PDB file of N, CA and C in Angstrom:
ATOM      1  N   MET A 191       1.744  -0.881  19.377  1.00  0.00           N
ATOM      2  CA  MET A 191       1.976  -1.773  18.263  1.00  0.00           C
ATOM      3  C   MET A 191       3.458  -2.097  18.164  1.00  0.00           C
ATOM      4  N   LYS A 192       3.730  -3.333  17.871  1.00  0.00           N
ATOM      5  CA  LYS A 192       5.097  -3.788  17.670  1.00  0.00           C
ATOM      6  C   LYS A 192       5.190  -4.461  16.313  1.00  0.00           C
ATOM      7  N   ASN A 193       6.400  -4.474  15.784  1.00  0.00           N
ATOM      8  CA  ASN A 193       6.636  -5.135  14.507  1.00  0.00           C
ATOM      9  C   ASN A 193       7.344  -6.457  14.736  1.00  0.00           C
ATOM     10  N   VAL A 194       7.022  -7.432  13.916  1.00  0.00           N
ATOM     11  CA  VAL A 194       7.779  -8.674  13.850  1.00  0.00           C
ATOM     12  C   VAL A 194       8.211  -8.849  12.400  1.00  0.00           C
ATOM     13  N   TYR A 195       9.314  -9.535  12.207  1.00  0.00           N
ATOM     14  CA  TYR A 195       9.878  -9.733  10.871  1.00  0.00           C
ATOM     15  C   TYR A 195       9.897 -11.227  10.585  1.00  0.00           C
ATOM     16  N   VAL A 196       9.218 -11.606   9.522  1.00  0.00           N
ATOM     17  CA  VAL A 196       9.075 -13.012   9.148  1.00  0.00           C
ATOM     18  C   VAL A 196       9.958 -13.280   7.943  1.00  0.00           C
ATOM     19  N   CYS A 197      10.802 -14.309   8.041  1.00  0.00           N
ATOM     20  CA  CYS A 197      11.665 -14.715   6.924  1.00  0.00           C
ATOM     21  C   CYS A 197      11.037 -15.903   6.217  1.00  0.00           C
ATOM     22  N   TYR A 198      10.930 -15.786   4.910  1.00  0.00           N
ATOM     23  CA  TYR A 198      10.422 -16.868   4.065  1.00  0.00           C
ATOM     24  C   TYR A 198      11.524 -17.288   3.107  1.00  0.00           C
ATOM     25  N   GLY A 199      11.871 -18.559   3.128  1.00  0.00           N
ATOM     26  CA  GLY A 199      12.810 -19.097   2.158  1.00  0.00           C
ATOM     27  C   GLY A 199      12.049 -19.581   0.942  1.00  0.00           C
ATOM     28  N   ASN A 200      12.620 -19.427  -0.256  1.00  0.00           N
ATOM     29  CA  ASN A 200      11.881 -19.805  -1.462  1.00  0.00           C
ATOM     30  C   ASN A 200      11.661 -21.310  -1.569  1.00  0.00           C
ATOM     31  N   HIS A 201      12.463 -22.116  -0.887  1.00  0.00           N
ATOM     32  CA  HIS A 201      12.278 -23.572  -0.937  1.00  0.00           C
ATOM     33  C   HIS A 201      11.611 -24.130   0.316  1.00  0.00           C
ATOM     34  N   ASP A 202      11.730 -23.423   1.454  1.00  0.00           N
ATOM     35  CA  ASP A 202      11.319 -23.993   2.733  1.00  0.00           C
ATOM     36  C   ASP A 202      10.149 -23.293   3.414  1.00  0.00           C
ATOM     37  N   GLY A 203       9.655 -22.212   2.862  1.00  0.00           N
ATOM     38  CA  GLY A 203       8.567 -21.494   3.519  1.00  0.00           C
ATOM     39  C   GLY A 203       9.090 -20.656   4.672  1.00  0.00           C
ATOM     40  N   VAL A 204       8.344 -20.595   5.765  1.00  0.00           N
ATOM     41  CA  VAL A 204       8.751 -19.779   6.913  1.00  0.00           C
ATOM     42  C   VAL A 204       9.977 -20.409   7.561  1.00  0.00           C
ATOM     43  N   ILE A 205      11.048 -19.607   7.656  1.00  0.00           N
ATOM     44  CA  ILE A 205      12.277 -20.111   8.286  1.00  0.00           C
ATOM     45  C   ILE A 205      12.588 -19.379   9.590  1.00  0.00           C
ATOM     46  N   GLY A 206      11.749 -18.419   9.964  1.00  0.00           N
ATOM     47  CA  GLY A 206      11.943 -17.751  11.243  1.00  0.00           C
ATOM     48  C   GLY A 206      11.077 -16.521  11.402  1.00  0.00           C
ATOM     49  N   VAL A 207      10.791 -16.199  12.670  1.00  0.00           N
ATOM     50  CA  VAL A 207      10.060 -14.989  13.037  1.00  0.00           C
ATOM     51  C   VAL A 207      10.918 -14.271  14.062  1.00  0.00           C
ATOM     52  N   TYR A 208      11.194 -12.986  13.830  1.00  0.00           N
ATOM     53  CA  TYR A 208      12.165 -12.256  14.649  1.00  0.00           C
ATOM     54  C   TYR A 208      11.597 -10.928  15.121  1.00  0.00           C
ATOM     55  N   SER A 209      12.158 -10.431  16.201  1.00  0.00           N
ATOM     56  CA  SER A 209      11.677  -9.193  16.805  1.00  0.00           C
ATOM     57  C   SER A 209      12.328  -7.951  16.211  1.00  0.00           C
ATOM     58  N   ASN A 210      13.408  -8.122  15.441  1.00  0.00           N
ATOM     59  CA  ASN A 210      14.041  -6.957  14.809  1.00  0.00           C
ATOM     60  C   ASN A 210      14.637  -7.339  13.457  1.00  0.00           C
ATOM     61  N   LYS A 211      14.944  -6.307  12.674  1.00  0.00           N
ATOM     62  CA  LYS A 211      15.452  -6.510  11.311  1.00  0.00           C
ATOM     63  C   LYS A 211      16.811  -7.182  11.299  1.00  0.00           C
ATOM     64  N   LYS A 212      17.651  -6.863  12.270  1.00  0.00           N
ATOM     65  CA  LYS A 212      19.014  -7.392  12.299  1.00  0.00           C
ATOM     66  C   LYS A 212      19.000  -8.920  12.402  1.00  0.00           C
ATOM     67  N   LEU A 213      18.192  -9.443  13.303  1.00  0.00           N
ATOM     68  CA  LEU A 213      18.102 -10.899  13.449  1.00  0.00           C
ATOM     69  C   LEU A 213      17.514 -11.550  12.195  1.00  0.00           C
ATOM     70  N   ALA A 214      16.522 -10.906  11.605  1.00  0.00           N
ATOM     71  CA  ALA A 214      15.924 -11.436  10.378  1.00  0.00           C
ATOM     72  C   ALA A 214      16.945 -11.434   9.244  1.00  0.00           C
ATOM     73  N   TYR A 215      17.734 -10.361   9.148  1.00  0.00           N
ATOM     74  CA  TYR A 215      18.756 -10.279   8.101  1.00  0.00           C
ATOM     75  C   TYR A 215      19.835 -11.344   8.298  1.00  0.00           C
ATOM     76  N   GLU A 216      20.240 -11.570   9.548  1.00  0.00           N
ATOM     77  CA  GLU A 216      21.248 -12.603   9.817  1.00  0.00           C
ATOM     78  C   GLU A 216      20.754 -13.973   9.379  1.00  0.00           C
ATOM     79  N   ARG A 217      19.483 -14.275   9.644  1.00  0.00           N
ATOM     80  CA  ARG A 217      18.918 -15.561   9.223  1.00  0.00           C
ATOM     81  C   ARG A 217      18.846 -15.645   7.703  1.00  0.00           C
ATOM     82  N   ALA A 218      18.477 -14.543   7.065  1.00  0.00           N
ATOM     83  CA  ALA A 218      18.392 -14.524   5.602  1.00  0.00           C
ATOM     84  C   ALA A 218      19.763 -14.760   4.974  1.00  0.00           C
ATOM     85  N   THR A 219      20.821 -14.189   5.549  1.00  0.00           N
ATOM     86  CA  THR A 219      22.157 -14.389   4.992  1.00  0.00           C
ATOM     87  C   THR A 219      22.646 -15.817   5.207  1.00  0.00           C
ATOM     88  N   GLU A 220      22.185 -16.468   6.261  1.00  0.00           N
ATOM     89  CA  GLU A 220      22.510 -17.891   6.430  1.00  0.00           C
ATOM     90  C   GLU A 220      21.835 -18.725   5.347  1.00  0.00           C
ATOM     91  N   TYR A 221      20.626 -18.352   4.986  1.00  0.00           N
ATOM     92  CA  TYR A 221      19.868 -19.110   3.995  1.00  0.00           C
ATOM     93  C   TYR A 221      20.379 -18.852   2.582  1.00  0.00           C
ATOM     94  N   VAL A 222      20.695 -17.589   2.278  1.00  0.00           N
ATOM     95  CA  VAL A 222      21.076 -17.201   0.925  1.00  0.00           C
ATOM     96  C   VAL A 222      22.579 -17.335   0.690  1.00  0.00           C
ATOM     97  N   VAL A 223      23.394 -17.227   1.686  1.00  0.00           N
ATOM     98  CA  VAL A 223      24.855 -17.304   1.703  1.00  0.00           C
ATOM     99  C   VAL A 223      25.504 -16.008   1.218  1.00  0.00           C
ATOM    100  N   GLU A 224      25.341 -15.613  -0.022  1.00  0.00           N
ATOM    101  CA  GLU A 224      25.933 -14.368  -0.534  1.00  0.00           C
ATOM    102  C   GLU A 224      24.803 -13.422  -0.945  1.00  0.00           C
ATOM    103  N   PRO A 225      24.298 -12.596  -0.003  1.00  0.00           N
ATOM    104  CA  PRO A 225      23.140 -11.753  -0.315  1.00  0.00           C
ATOM    105  C   PRO A 225      23.486 -10.596  -1.248  1.00  0.00           C
ATOM    106  N   ASN A 226      22.493 -10.165  -2.002  1.00  0.00           N
ATOM    107  CA  ASN A 226      22.671  -9.027  -2.907  1.00  0.00           C
ATOM    108  C   ASN A 226      22.464  -7.698  -2.194  1.00  0.00           C
ATOM    109  N   LEU A 227      21.990  -7.709  -0.953  1.00  0.00           N
ATOM    110  CA  LEU A 227      21.767  -6.498  -0.166  1.00  0.00           C
ATOM    111  C   LEU A 227      22.570  -6.552   1.127  1.00  0.00           C
ATOM    112  N   THR A 228      23.092  -5.406   1.537  1.00  0.00           N
ATOM    113  CA  THR A 228      23.708  -5.316   2.860  1.00  0.00           C
ATOM    114  C   THR A 228      22.611  -4.978   3.868  1.00  0.00           C
ATOM    115  N   TYR A 229      22.963  -5.056   5.140  1.00  0.00           N
ATOM    116  CA  TYR A 229      21.989  -4.738   6.181  1.00  0.00           C
ATOM    117  C   TYR A 229      21.528  -3.291   6.084  1.00  0.00           C
ATOM    118  N   SER A 230      22.446  -2.370   5.807  1.00  0.00           N
ATOM    119  CA  SER A 230      22.063  -0.960   5.703  1.00  0.00           C
ATOM    120  C   SER A 230      21.143  -0.716   4.497  1.00  0.00           C
ATOM    121  N   GLN A 231      21.350  -1.437   3.406  1.00  0.00           N
ATOM    122  CA  GLN A 231      20.462  -1.315   2.247  1.00  0.00           C
ATOM    123  C   GLN A 231      19.064  -1.841   2.573  1.00  0.00           C
ATOM    124  N   LEU A 232      19.019  -2.928   3.339  1.00  0.00           N
ATOM    125  CA  LEU A 232      17.734  -3.481   3.758  1.00  0.00           C
ATOM    126  C   LEU A 232      16.973  -2.459   4.605  1.00  0.00           C
ATOM    127  N   CYS A 233      17.661  -1.852   5.572  1.00  0.00           N
ATOM    128  CA  CYS A 233      17.023  -0.854   6.431  1.00  0.00           C
ATOM    129  C   CYS A 233      16.530   0.337   5.612  1.00  0.00           C
ATOM    130  N   LYS A 234      17.342   0.762   4.665  1.00  0.00           N
ATOM    131  CA  LYS A 234      16.968   1.897   3.819  1.00  0.00           C
ATOM    132  C   LYS A 234      15.723   1.582   2.995  1.00  0.00           C
ATOM    133  N   GLU A 235      15.662   0.398   2.425  1.00  0.00           N
ATOM    134  CA  GLU A 235      14.494   0.019   1.621  1.00  0.00           C
ATOM    135  C   GLU A 235      13.237  -0.062   2.473  1.00  0.00           C
ATOM    136  N   MET A 236      13.365  -0.627   3.667  1.00  0.00           N
ATOM    137  CA  MET A 236      12.183  -0.760   4.520  1.00  0.00           C
ATOM    138  C   MET A 236      11.741   0.587   5.089  1.00  0.00           C
ATOM    139  N   LYS A 237      12.662   1.502   5.283  1.00  0.00           N
ATOM    140  CA  LYS A 237      12.319   2.790   5.886  1.00  0.00           C
ATOM    141  C   LYS A 237      11.908   3.831   4.849  1.00  0.00           C
ATOM    142  N   ASN A 238      12.755   4.072   3.868  1.00  0.00           N
ATOM    143  CA  ASN A 238      12.509   5.147   2.915  1.00  0.00           C
ATOM    144  C   ASN A 238      11.300   4.897   2.021  1.00  0.00           C
ATOM    145  N   TYR A 239      11.118   3.674   1.596  1.00  0.00           N
ATOM    146  CA  TYR A 239      10.027   3.386   0.679  1.00  0.00           C
ATOM    147  C   TYR A 239       8.818   2.806   1.386  1.00  0.00           C
ATOM    148  N   ASN A 240       8.922   2.714   2.699  1.00  0.00           N
ATOM    149  CA  ASN A 240       7.833   2.201   3.517  1.00  0.00           C
ATOM    150  C   ASN A 240       7.367   0.825   3.037  1.00  0.00           C
ATOM    151  N   LYS A 241       8.309   0.017   2.614  1.00  0.00           N
ATOM    152  CA  LYS A 241       7.989  -1.330   2.158  1.00  0.00           C
ATOM    153  C   LYS A 241       7.790  -2.238   3.364  1.00  0.00           C
ATOM    154  N   CYS A 242       6.936  -3.195   3.190  1.00  0.00           N
ATOM    155  CA  CYS A 242       6.739  -4.198   4.215  1.00  0.00           C
ATOM    156  C   CYS A 242       7.369  -5.521   3.805  1.00  0.00           C
ATOM    157  N   GLU A 243       7.964  -5.561   2.617  1.00  0.00           N
ATOM    158  CA  GLU A 243       8.536  -6.804   2.106  1.00  0.00           C
ATOM    159  C   GLU A 243       9.772  -6.494   1.270  1.00  0.00           C
ATOM    160  N   VAL A 244      10.853  -7.217   1.559  1.00  0.00           N
ATOM    161  CA  VAL A 244      12.095  -7.054   0.802  1.00  0.00           C
ATOM    162  C   VAL A 244      12.593  -8.440   0.412  1.00  0.00           C
ATOM    163  N   GLU A 245      12.951  -8.609  -0.835  1.00  0.00           N
ATOM    164  CA  GLU A 245      13.475  -9.879  -1.344  1.00  0.00           C
ATOM    165  C   GLU A 245      14.992  -9.811  -1.401  1.00  0.00           C
ATOM    166  N   ILE A 246      15.643 -10.832  -0.872  1.00  0.00           N
ATOM    167  CA  ILE A 246      17.104 -10.922  -0.889  1.00  0.00           C
ATOM    168  C   ILE A 246      17.484 -12.116  -1.745  1.00  0.00           C
ATOM    169  N   TRP A 247      18.291 -11.871  -2.758  1.00  0.00           N
ATOM    170  CA  TRP A 247      18.745 -12.920  -3.672  1.00  0.00           C
ATOM    171  C   TRP A 247      20.187 -13.248  -3.398  1.00  0.00           C
ATOM    172  N   GLY A 248      20.566 -14.488  -3.637  1.00  0.00           N
ATOM    173  CA  GLY A 248      21.954 -14.892  -3.521  1.00  0.00           C
ATOM    174  C   GLY A 248      22.714 -14.596  -4.791  1.00  0.00           C
ATOM    175  N   THR A 249      23.959 -14.195  -4.656  1.00  0.00           N
ATOM    176  CA  THR A 249      24.794 -13.917  -5.821  1.00  0.00           C
ATOM    177  C   THR A 249      25.801 -15.036  -6.063  1.00  0.00           C
ATOM    178  N   ASP A 250      25.612 -16.166  -5.396  1.00  0.00           N
ATOM    179  CA  ASP A 250      26.556 -17.272  -5.512  1.00  0.00           C
ATOM    180  C   ASP A 250      26.199 -18.257  -6.624  1.00  0.00           C
ATOM    181  N   GLY A 251      25.194 -17.935  -7.433  1.00  0.00           N
ATOM    182  CA  GLY A 251      24.816 -18.807  -8.534  1.00  0.00           C
ATOM    183  C   GLY A 251      23.764 -19.841  -8.161  1.00  0.00           C
ATOM    184  N   GLU A 252      23.441 -19.955  -6.899  1.00  0.00           N
ATOM    185  CA  GLU A 252      22.398 -20.877  -6.454  1.00  0.00           C
ATOM    186  C   GLU A 252      21.029 -20.225  -6.672  1.00  0.00           C
ATOM    187  N   ASP A 253      19.993 -21.036  -6.637  1.00  0.00           N
ATOM    188  CA  ASP A 253      18.634 -20.546  -6.854  1.00  0.00           C
ATOM    189  C   ASP A 253      17.942 -20.273  -5.518  1.00  0.00           C
ATOM    190  N   ASN A 254      18.624 -19.616  -4.600  1.00  0.00           N
ATOM    191  CA  ASN A 254      18.055 -19.323  -3.293  1.00  0.00           C
ATOM    192  C   ASN A 254      17.659 -17.867  -3.194  1.00  0.00           C
ATOM    193  N   SER A 255      16.545 -17.638  -2.551  1.00  0.00           N
ATOM    194  CA  SER A 255      16.141 -16.273  -2.218  1.00  0.00           C
ATOM    195  C   SER A 255      15.398 -16.325  -0.892  1.00  0.00           C
ATOM    196  N   CYS A 256      15.374 -15.194  -0.227  1.00  0.00           N
ATOM    197  CA  CYS A 256      14.704 -15.098   1.059  1.00  0.00           C
ATOM    198  C   CYS A 256      13.935 -13.785   1.083  1.00  0.00           C
ATOM    199  N   ARG A 257      12.739 -13.827   1.578  1.00  0.00           N
ATOM    200  CA  ARG A 257      11.892 -12.646   1.650  1.00  0.00           C
ATOM    201  C   ARG A 257      11.694 -12.298   3.119  1.00  0.00           C
ATOM    202  N   ILE A 258      11.920 -11.041   3.474  1.00  0.00           N
ATOM    203  CA  ILE A 258      11.680 -10.574   4.831  1.00  0.00           C
ATOM    204  C   ILE A 258      10.455  -9.677   4.792  1.00  0.00           C
ATOM    205  N   MET A 259       9.442 -10.049   5.575  1.00  0.00           N
ATOM    206  CA  MET A 259       8.205  -9.274   5.616  1.00  0.00           C
ATOM    207  C   MET A 259       8.010  -8.683   7.000  1.00  0.00           C
ATOM    208  N   LYS A 260       7.628  -7.415   7.044  1.00  0.00           N
ATOM    209  CA  LYS A 260       7.326  -6.755   8.313  1.00  0.00           C
ATOM    210  C   LYS A 260       5.833  -6.899   8.584  1.00  0.00           C
ATOM    211  N   GLU A 261       5.523  -7.461   9.725  1.00  0.00           N
ATOM    212  CA  GLU A 261       4.133  -7.637  10.146  1.00  0.00           C
ATOM    213  C   GLU A 261       3.908  -6.850  11.427  1.00  0.00           C
ATOM    214  N   ILE A 262       2.739  -6.301  11.591  1.00  0.00           N
ATOM    215  CA  ILE A 262       2.407  -5.556  12.796  1.00  0.00           C
ATOM    216  C   ILE A 262       1.774  -6.505  13.801  1.00  0.00           C
ATOM    217  N   LEU A 263       2.347  -6.538  14.981  1.00  0.00           N
ATOM    218  CA  LEU A 263       1.832  -7.361  16.064  1.00  0.00           C
ATOM    219  C   LEU A 263       1.094  -6.430  17.020  1.00  0.00           C
ATOM    220  N   ASN A 264      -0.203  -6.557  17.070  1.00  0.00           N
ATOM    221  CA  ASN A 264      -1.015  -5.689  17.910  1.00  0.00           C
ATOM    222  C   ASN A 264      -1.585  -6.519  19.045  1.00  0.00           C
ATOM    223  N   ASP A 265      -1.197  -6.169  20.268  1.00  0.00           N
ATOM    224  CA  ASP A 265      -1.674  -6.959  21.404  1.00  0.00           C
ATOM    225  C   ASP A 265      -2.918  -6.362  22.041  1.00  0.00           C
ATOM    226  N   LYS A 266      -3.523  -5.348  21.433  1.00  0.00           N
ATOM    227  CA  LYS A 266      -4.758  -4.747  21.956  1.00  0.00           C
ATOM    228  C   LYS A 266      -5.881  -4.978  20.961  1.00  0.00           C
ATOM    229  N   TYR A 267      -6.896  -5.698  21.384  1.00  0.00           N
ATOM    230  CA  TYR A 267      -8.039  -5.953  20.517  1.00  0.00           C
ATOM    231  C   TYR A 267      -9.286  -5.351  21.100  1.00  0.00           C
TER     232      TYR A 267
END
């Protein structure tokens, strides 16, 4: 089993599908500009609380947010 990370923008829907959290976080920071979470905080939330979804809000006063969801990609059926 492998994981994929899907980024959803609150205005645009799916804005990318990535093979790791780092790439997904980089895309989210491009969309949100000033994120409320650092990359290490994102990793901690996804690991410690076993969350499959993390919301990132912008702190720049804009109404942008991005959601990163972890999906399981299973190539054996």
